[in-house]
């Protein structure tokens, strides 16, 4: 058993429910391109990078586009998304998050963000949570998307801890796979039957407690 020294958190779906805003923006893009994009379709985009999400969306609409058109579409989607998340405030922090972050700090556990989102700083600032993190690794710092372990390995290195001393909190299968590839423990956030290979699964961070992060 190795002693846990750090917790690494995914952002979207773990700290805040931004999936609904991603959905609104993707749905708006799909509708501008003339097809429907459902909430069920949106499930396929969780944890997936912006450009990969666009590829999935275009395949649903059966739309072909060249690289420069794709970049324009991704930029348009992001403009709409940023419009929505600019109005976020601390009321949208998911239940249990703040108390758990406080408990970790009081117990000397280091805290990092490990997110694919290039909008992480805007979100954390609007939620008033930035100062709770000792390191922030987001989509602007990494070049390989989850399930590649880069985002979490960089988080551990910024915190100066070993991968085996880390626990990752993730709501997406790609993120769980990334944590496992980084040789870290992982706690899935969501439903047990859909989050495969997590060491434990909690419905939300409301159920998290310092005693439960030892393995
Ligand atoms: C992930 C989300 O955290 O970030 C994905 O789960 C999103 O849905 C990805 O596509 C990239 O986010 P952004 O904000 O850089 O477009
Ligand atoms: Mg997520």
JSON list of N, CA and C and ligand atoms in Angstrom, two decimals, residues 10 12 170-171, ligand 2:
[
{"chain": "A", "resi": 10, "resn": "UNK", "atom": "N", "xyz": [-10.36, 15.84, -12.54]},
{"chain": "A", "resi": 10, "resn": "UNK", "atom": "CA", "xyz": [-10.90, 16.29, -13.82]},
{"chain": "A", "resi": 10, "resn": "UNK", "atom": "C", "xyz": [-11.85, 17.46, -13.48]},
{"chain": "A", "resi": 12, "resn": "UNK", "atom": "N", "xyz": [-14.65, 19.08, -15.91]},
{"chain": "A", "resi": 12, "resn": "UNK", "atom": "CA", "xyz": [-16.02, 18.97, -16.44]},
{"chain": "A", "resi": 12, "resn": "UNK", "atom": "C", "xyz": [-16.66, 17.66, -15.99]},
{"chain": "A", "resi": 170, "resn": "UNK", "atom": "N", "xyz": [-12.42, 11.13, -11.84]},
{"chain": "A", "resi": 170, "resn": "UNK", "atom": "CA", "xyz": [-12.79, 11.24, -13.26]},
{"chain": "A", "resi": 170, "resn": "UNK", "atom": "C", "xyz": [-14.21, 10.75, -13.52]},
{"chain": "A", "resi": 171, "resn": "UNK", "atom": "N", "xyz": [-14.91, 11.45, -14.40]},
{"chain": "A", "resi": 171, "resn": "UNK", "atom": "CA", "xyz": [-16.28, 11.00, -14.75]},
{"chain": "A", "resi": 171, "resn": "UNK", "atom": "C", "xyz": [-16.34, 10.34, -16.13]},
{"chain": "B", "resi": 2, "resn": "LIG", "atom": "MG1", "xyz": [-15.04, 15.06, -17.26]}
]
